[in-house]
CSV table of C-alpha atoms and ligand atoms in Angstrom, one decimal:
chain,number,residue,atom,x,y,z
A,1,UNK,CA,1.7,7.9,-23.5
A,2,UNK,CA,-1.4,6.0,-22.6
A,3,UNK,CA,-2.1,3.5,-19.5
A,4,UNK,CA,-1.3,0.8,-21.4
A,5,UNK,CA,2.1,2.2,-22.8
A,6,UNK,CA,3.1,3.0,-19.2
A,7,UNK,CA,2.3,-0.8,-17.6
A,8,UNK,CA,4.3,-1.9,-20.4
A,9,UNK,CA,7.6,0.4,-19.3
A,10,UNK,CA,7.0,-0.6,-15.9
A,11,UNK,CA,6.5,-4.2,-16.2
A,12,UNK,CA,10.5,-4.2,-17.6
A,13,UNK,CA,11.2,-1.7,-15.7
A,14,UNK,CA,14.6,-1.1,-16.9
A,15,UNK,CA,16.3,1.0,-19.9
A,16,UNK,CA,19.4,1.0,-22.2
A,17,UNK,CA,20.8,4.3,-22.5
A,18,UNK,CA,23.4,5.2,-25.0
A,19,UNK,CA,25.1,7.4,-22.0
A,20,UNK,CA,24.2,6.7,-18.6
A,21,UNK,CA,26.6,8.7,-17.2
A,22,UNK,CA,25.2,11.7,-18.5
A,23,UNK,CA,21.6,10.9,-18.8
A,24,UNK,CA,20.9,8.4,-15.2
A,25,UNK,CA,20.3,9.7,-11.5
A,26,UNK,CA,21.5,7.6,-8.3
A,27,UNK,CA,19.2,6.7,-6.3
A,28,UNK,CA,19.3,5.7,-2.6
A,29,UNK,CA,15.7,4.6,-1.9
A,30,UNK,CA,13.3,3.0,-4.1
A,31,UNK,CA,13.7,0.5,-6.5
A,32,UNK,CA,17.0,-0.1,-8.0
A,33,UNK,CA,18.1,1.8,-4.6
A,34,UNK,CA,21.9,2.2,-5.2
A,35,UNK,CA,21.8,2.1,-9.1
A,36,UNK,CA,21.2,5.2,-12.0
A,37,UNK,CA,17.4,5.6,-13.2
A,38,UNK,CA,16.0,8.1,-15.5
A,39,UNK,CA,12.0,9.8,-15.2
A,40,UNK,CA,10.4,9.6,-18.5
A,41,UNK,CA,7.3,11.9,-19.0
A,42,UNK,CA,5.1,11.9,-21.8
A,43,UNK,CA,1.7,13.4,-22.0
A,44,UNK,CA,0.0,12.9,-18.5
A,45,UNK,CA,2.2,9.6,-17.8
A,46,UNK,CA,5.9,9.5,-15.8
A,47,UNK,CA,7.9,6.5,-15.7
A,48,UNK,CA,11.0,5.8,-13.8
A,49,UNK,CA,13.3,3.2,-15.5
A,50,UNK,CA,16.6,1.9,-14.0
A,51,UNK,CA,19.0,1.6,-16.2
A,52,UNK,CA,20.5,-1.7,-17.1
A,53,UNK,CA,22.2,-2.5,-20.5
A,54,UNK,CA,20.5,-5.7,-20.8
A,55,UNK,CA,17.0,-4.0,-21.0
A,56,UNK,CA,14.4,-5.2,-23.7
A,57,UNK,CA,13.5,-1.1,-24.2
A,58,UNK,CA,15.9,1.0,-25.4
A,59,UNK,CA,15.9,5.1,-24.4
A,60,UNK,CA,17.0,7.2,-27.6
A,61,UNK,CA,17.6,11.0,-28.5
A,62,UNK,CA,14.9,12.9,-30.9
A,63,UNK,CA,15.6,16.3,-32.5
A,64,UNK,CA,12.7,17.1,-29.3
A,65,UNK,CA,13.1,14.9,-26.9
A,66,UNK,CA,13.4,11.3,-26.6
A,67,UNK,CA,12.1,8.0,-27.6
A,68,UNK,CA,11.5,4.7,-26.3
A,69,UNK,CA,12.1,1.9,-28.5
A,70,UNK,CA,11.3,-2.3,-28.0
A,71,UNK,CA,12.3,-4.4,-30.8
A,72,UNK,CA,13.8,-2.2,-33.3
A,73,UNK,CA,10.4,-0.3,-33.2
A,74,UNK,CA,9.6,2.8,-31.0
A,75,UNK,CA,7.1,2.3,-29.3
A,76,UNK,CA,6.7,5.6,-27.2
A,77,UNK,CA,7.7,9.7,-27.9
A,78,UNK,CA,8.4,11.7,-24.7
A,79,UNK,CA,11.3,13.8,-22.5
A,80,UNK,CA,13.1,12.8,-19.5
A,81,UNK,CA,12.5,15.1,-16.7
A,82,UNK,CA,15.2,15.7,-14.1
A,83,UNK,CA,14.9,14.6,-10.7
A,84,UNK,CA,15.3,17.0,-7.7
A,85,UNK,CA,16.2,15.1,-4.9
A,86,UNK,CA,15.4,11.6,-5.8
A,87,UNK,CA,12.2,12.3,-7.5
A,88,UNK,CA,10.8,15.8,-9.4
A,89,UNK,CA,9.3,18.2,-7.4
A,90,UNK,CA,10.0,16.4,-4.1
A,91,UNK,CA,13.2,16.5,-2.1
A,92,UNK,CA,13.0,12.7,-1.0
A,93,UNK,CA,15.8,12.0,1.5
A,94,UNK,CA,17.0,8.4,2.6
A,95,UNK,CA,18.0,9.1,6.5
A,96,UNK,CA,19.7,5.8,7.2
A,97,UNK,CA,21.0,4.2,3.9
A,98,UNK,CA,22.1,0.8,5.8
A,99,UNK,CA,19.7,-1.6,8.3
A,100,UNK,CA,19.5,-4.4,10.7
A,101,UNK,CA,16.5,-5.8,8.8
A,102,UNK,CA,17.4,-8.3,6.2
A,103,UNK,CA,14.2,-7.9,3.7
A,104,UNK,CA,15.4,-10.4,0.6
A,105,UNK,CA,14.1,-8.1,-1.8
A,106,UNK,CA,15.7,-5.0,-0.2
A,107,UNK,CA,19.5,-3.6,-1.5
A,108,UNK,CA,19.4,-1.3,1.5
A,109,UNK,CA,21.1,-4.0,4.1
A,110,UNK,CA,23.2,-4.8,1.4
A,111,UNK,CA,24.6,-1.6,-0.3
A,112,UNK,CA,25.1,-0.7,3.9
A,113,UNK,CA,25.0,2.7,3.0
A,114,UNK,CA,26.0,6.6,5.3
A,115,UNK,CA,23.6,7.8,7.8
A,116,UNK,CA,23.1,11.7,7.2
A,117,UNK,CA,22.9,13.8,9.9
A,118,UNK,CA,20.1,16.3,10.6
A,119,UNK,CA,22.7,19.0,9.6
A,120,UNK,CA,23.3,17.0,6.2
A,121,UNK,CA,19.9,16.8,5.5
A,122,UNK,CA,18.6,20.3,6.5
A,123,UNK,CA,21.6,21.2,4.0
A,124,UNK,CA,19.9,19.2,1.3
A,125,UNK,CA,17.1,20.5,1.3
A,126,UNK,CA,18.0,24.3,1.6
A,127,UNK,CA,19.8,23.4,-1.5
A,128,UNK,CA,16.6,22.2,-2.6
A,129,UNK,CA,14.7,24.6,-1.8
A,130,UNK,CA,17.0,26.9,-3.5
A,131,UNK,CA,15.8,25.7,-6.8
A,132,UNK,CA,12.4,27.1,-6.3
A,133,UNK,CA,11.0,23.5,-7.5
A,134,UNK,CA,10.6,22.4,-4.1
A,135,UNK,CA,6.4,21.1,-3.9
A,136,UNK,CA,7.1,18.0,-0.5
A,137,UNK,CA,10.0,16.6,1.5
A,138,UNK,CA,9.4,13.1,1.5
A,139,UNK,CA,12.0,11.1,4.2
A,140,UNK,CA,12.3,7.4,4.2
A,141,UNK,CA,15.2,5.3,6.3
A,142,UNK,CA,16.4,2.0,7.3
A,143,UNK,CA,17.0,1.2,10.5
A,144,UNK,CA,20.0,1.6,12.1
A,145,UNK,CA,19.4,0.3,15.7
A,146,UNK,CA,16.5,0.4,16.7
A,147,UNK,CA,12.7,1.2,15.0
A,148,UNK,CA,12.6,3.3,18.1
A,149,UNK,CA,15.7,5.2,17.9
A,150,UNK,CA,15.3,5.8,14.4
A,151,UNK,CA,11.7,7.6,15.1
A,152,UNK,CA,13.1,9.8,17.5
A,153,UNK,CA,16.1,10.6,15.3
A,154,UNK,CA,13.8,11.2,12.3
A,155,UNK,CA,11.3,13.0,14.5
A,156,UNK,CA,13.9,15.7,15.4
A,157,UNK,CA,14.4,16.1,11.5
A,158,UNK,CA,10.7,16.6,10.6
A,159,UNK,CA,10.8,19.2,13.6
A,160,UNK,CA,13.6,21.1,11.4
A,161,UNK,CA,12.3,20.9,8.3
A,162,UNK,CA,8.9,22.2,8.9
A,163,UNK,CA,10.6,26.0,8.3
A,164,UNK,CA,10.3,25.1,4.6
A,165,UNK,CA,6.5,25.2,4.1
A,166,UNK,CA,6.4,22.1,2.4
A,167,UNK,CA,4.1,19.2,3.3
A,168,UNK,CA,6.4,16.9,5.2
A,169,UNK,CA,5.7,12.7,4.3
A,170,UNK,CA,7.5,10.0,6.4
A,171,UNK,CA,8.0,5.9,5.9
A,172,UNK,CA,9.7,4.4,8.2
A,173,UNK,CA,9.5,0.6,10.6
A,174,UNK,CA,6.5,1.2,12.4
A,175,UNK,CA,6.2,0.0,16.4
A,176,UNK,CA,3.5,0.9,18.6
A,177,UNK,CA,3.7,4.7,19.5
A,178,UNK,CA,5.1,5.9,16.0
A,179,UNK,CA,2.4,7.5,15.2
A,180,UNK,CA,2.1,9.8,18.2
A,181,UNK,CA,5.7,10.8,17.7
A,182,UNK,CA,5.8,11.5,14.0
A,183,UNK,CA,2.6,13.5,14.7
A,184,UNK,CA,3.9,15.4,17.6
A,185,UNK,CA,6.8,16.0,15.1
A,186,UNK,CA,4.8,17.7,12.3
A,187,UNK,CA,4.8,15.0,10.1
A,188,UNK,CA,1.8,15.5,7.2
A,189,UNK,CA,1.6,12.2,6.0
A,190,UNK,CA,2.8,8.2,7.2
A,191,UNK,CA,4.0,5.2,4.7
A,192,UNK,CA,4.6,2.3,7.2
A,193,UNK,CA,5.3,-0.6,4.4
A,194,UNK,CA,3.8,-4.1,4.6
A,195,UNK,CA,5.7,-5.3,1.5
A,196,UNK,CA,4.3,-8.5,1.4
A,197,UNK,CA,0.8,-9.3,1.9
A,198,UNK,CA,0.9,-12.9,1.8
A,199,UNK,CA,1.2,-13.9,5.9
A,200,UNK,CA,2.7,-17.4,5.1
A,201,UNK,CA,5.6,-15.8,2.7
A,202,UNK,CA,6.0,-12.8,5.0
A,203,UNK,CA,8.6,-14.4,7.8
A,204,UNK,CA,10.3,-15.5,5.0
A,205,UNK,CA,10.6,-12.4,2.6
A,206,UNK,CA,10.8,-10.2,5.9
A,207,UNK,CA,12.1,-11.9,8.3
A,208,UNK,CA,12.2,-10.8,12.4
A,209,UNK,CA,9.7,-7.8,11.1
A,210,UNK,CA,5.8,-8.4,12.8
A,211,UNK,CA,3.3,-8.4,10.7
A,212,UNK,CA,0.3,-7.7,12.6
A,213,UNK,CA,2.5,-4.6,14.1
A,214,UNK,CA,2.5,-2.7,10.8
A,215,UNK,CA,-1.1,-3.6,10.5
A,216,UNK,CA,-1.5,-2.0,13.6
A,217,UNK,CA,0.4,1.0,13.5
A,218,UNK,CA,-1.5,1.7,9.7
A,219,UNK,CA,-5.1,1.3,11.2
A,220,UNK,CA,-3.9,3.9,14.1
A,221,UNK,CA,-2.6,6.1,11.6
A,222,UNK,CA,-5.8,6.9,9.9
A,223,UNK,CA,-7.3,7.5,13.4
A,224,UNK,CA,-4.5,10.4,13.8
A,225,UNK,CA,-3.6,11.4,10.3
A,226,UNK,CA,-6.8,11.4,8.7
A,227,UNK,CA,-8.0,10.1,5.6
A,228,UNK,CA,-6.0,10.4,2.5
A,229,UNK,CA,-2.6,10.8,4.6
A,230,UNK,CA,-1.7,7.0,5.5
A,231,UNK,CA,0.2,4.7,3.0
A,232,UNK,CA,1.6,1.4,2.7
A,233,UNK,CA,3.4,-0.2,0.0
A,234,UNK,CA,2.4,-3.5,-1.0
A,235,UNK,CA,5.5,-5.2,-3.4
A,236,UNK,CA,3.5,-7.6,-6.5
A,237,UNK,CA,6.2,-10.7,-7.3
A,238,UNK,CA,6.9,-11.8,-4.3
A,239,UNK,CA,4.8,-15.4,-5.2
A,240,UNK,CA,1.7,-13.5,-3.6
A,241,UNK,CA,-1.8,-14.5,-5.3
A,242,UNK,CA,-3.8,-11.6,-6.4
A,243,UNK,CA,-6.7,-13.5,-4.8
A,244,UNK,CA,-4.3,-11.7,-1.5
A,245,UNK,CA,-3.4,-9.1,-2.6
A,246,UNK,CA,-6.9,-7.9,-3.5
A,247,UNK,CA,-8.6,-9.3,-0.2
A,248,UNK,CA,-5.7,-7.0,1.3
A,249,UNK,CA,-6.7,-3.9,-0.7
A,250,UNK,CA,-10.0,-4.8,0.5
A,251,UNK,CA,-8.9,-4.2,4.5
A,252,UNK,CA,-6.4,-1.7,3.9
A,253,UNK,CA,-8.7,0.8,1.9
A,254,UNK,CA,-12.1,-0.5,4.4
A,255,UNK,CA,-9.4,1.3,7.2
A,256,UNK,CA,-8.7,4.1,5.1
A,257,UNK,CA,-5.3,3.2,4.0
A,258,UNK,CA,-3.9,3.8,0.4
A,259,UNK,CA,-1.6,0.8,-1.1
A,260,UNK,CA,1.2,2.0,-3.0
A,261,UNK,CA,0.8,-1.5,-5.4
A,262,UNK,CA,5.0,-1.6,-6.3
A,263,UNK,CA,6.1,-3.8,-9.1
A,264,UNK,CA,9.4,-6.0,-6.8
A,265,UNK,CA,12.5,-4.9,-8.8
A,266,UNK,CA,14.9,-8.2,-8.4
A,267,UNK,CA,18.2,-6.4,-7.6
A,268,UNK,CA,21.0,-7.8,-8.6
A,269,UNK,CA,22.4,-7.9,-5.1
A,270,UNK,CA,19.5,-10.0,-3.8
A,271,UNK,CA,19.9,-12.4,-7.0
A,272,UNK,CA,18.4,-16.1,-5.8
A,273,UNK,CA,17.6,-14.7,-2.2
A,274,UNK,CA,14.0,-15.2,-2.9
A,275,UNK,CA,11.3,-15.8,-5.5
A,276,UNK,CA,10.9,-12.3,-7.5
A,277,UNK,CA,8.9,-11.9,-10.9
A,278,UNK,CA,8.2,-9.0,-12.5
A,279,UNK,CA,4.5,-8.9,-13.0
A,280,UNK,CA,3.2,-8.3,-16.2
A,281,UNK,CA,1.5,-5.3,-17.6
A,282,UNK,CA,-1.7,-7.0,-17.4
A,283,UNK,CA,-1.5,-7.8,-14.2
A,284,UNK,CA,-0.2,-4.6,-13.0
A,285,UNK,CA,-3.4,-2.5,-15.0
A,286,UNK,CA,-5.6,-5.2,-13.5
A,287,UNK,CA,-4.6,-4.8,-9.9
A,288,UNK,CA,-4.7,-0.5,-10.1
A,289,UNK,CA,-8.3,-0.4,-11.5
A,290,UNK,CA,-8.9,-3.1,-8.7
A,291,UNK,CA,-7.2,-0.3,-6.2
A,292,UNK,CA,-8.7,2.3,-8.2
A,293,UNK,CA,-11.9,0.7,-7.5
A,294,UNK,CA,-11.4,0.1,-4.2
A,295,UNK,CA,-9.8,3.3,-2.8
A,296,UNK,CA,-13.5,5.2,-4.7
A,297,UNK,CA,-15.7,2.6,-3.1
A,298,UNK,CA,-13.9,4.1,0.5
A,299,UNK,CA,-13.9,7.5,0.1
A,300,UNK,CA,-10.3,7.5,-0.8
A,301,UNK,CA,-8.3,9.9,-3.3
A,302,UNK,CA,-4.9,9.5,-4.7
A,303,UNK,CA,-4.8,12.5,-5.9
A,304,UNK,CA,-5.0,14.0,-2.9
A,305,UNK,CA,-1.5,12.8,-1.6
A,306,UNK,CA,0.8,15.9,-0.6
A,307,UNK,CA,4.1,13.6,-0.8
A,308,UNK,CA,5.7,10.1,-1.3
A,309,UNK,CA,4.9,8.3,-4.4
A,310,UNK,CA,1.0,9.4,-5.4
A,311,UNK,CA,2.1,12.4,-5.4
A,312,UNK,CA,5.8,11.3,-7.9
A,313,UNK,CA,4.0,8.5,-9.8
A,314,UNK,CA,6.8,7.2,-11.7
A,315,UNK,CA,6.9,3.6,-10.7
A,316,UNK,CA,3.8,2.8,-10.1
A,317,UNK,CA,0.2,3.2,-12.0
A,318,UNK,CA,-1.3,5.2,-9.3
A,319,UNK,CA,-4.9,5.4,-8.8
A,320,UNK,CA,-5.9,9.4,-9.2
A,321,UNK,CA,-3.1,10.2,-11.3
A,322,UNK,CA,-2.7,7.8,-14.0
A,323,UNK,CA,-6.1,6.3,-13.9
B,1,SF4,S1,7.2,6.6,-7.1
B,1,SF4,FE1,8.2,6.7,-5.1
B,1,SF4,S2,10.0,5.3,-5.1
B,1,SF4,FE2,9.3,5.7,-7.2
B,1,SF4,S3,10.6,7.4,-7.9
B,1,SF4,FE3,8.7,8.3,-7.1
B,1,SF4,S4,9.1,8.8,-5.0
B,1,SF4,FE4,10.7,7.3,-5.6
């Protein structure tokens, strides 16, 4: 699969499968959080696709492998890859499935999910672990009280899971002093998400969440981190201009930050909640050899992720791995 192939699967985002019992994953986090998806890897490309019968591309079985087809014509040859928690390689662990945020392109308030204990999760991974596939832990979570509480509680849970060797990533709602606690944790790596980079849309799309604190909390992080170890994701088809989203590339990479640049994923359970659009695969290769550009031109490497998504690359076209 080529670059071009791959914005094309992304910008649908979605696949028919003939059984998605048997072929799909649930997922908690991510897009499509609460529905199946499948990883599709050809040559140096993965994709993740959530499956949805309605979808333009169409996943079928080869004699080796499987095939993606659009239109009555396949369009690309690969294999689908299983997941090991969540995503290959990574045992990527939603702590708190539910929220008291009310993001209006996020499933999680809505699908008001379990919250695992550390027990439950330390379990996980073991069984992870077990596999011998285990390369990161990656741990993401709503919040279920408070941005505070949830630190501390996911803090303690770092602190346990550091026995496995593994770099350890966190993404959680950032407040001042997160940093200092997920370090004194253990933590590797930090994704605090900004979602949406357009400040007039923001109290709209996020509402009750501060802006300017995640902005601050990502410029501390690089100061205790390091380079190549702070993230943010930045959602494209939320109405944002890319005139924004590039001049917020611009600060975010200037500070040493890496933007995750996610294609939104209307769920069906935020249907009408807010203006979501699917960006096309022009502007989604556009805006990552703008990144791409951007993350060189500050010393920056994707490739150099130890968790999270640079280092899964299925939904995104990530700078250092796919281009
Ligand atoms: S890129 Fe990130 S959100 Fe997507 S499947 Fe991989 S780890 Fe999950």
């Amino acid at each position: 699969m080529d670059l071009e192939t791959k914005a094309l699967l992304l910008s649908v985002g979605t696949v028919q499968v003939a059984e998605p019992r048997r072929e799909g994953r649930a997922s908690t986090a991510g897009p499509g959080a609460g529905g199946q998806s499948v990883f599709f890897q050809s040559g140096p490309h993965l994709a993740r696709l959530s499956i949805a019968a309605s979808s333009p591309l169409c996943l079928e079985s080869r004699a080796e492998g499987v095939a993606i087809m659009m239109d009555g014509k396949e369009i690309v040859r690969g294999r689908l890859v299983e997941p090991l928690l969540h995503c290959p390689e990574q045992a990527y662990i939603t702590v708190s499935e539910r929220c008291i945020y009310d993001c209006k392109f996020c499933a999680v308030p809505k699908l008001a999910g379990g919250i695992k204990s550390s027990q439950t999760v330390l379990q996980m991974v073991e069984e992870a672990a077990r596999t011998g596939s285990l390369r990161a832990i990656s741990l993401t979570s709503g919040v279920e009280v408070l941005p505070q509480h949830e630190a501390e509680r996911v803090a303690g849970i770092v602190r346990d899971l550091k026995r496995f060797g593994v770099p350890v990533g966190v993404s959680i709602s950032p407040f001042p002093g997160v940093n200092q606690i997920l370090k004194n944790a253990g933590a590797d790596e930090v994704k605090y998400n900004l979602e949406c980079v357009d400040r007039e849309l923001f109290p709209q799309v996020c509402p009750g969440i501060s802006y300017q604190e995640i902005m601050d909390a990502l410029q501390e992080a690089v100061a205790i981190f390091g380079k190549n170890r702070v993230f943010t994701n930045i959602i494209v088809g939320l109405g944002e201009s890319d005139e924004l989203l590039r001049r917020s590339i611009d600060e975010l990479t200037e500070w040493g930050v890496i933007p995750v640049l996610r294609a939104v994923f209307p769920h069906p359970l935020r249907a009408g909640e807010t203006w979501m659009e699917r960006p096309s695969a022009e502007r989604l290769l556009d805006n990552a050899h703008y990144l791409k550009a951007a993350l060189e031109k500050n010393g920056l490497n994707g490739a150099a992720a130890l968790t999270g998504c640079y280092r899964c690359t299925g939904c995104d076209l990530t700078p250092g791995r796919d281009l």
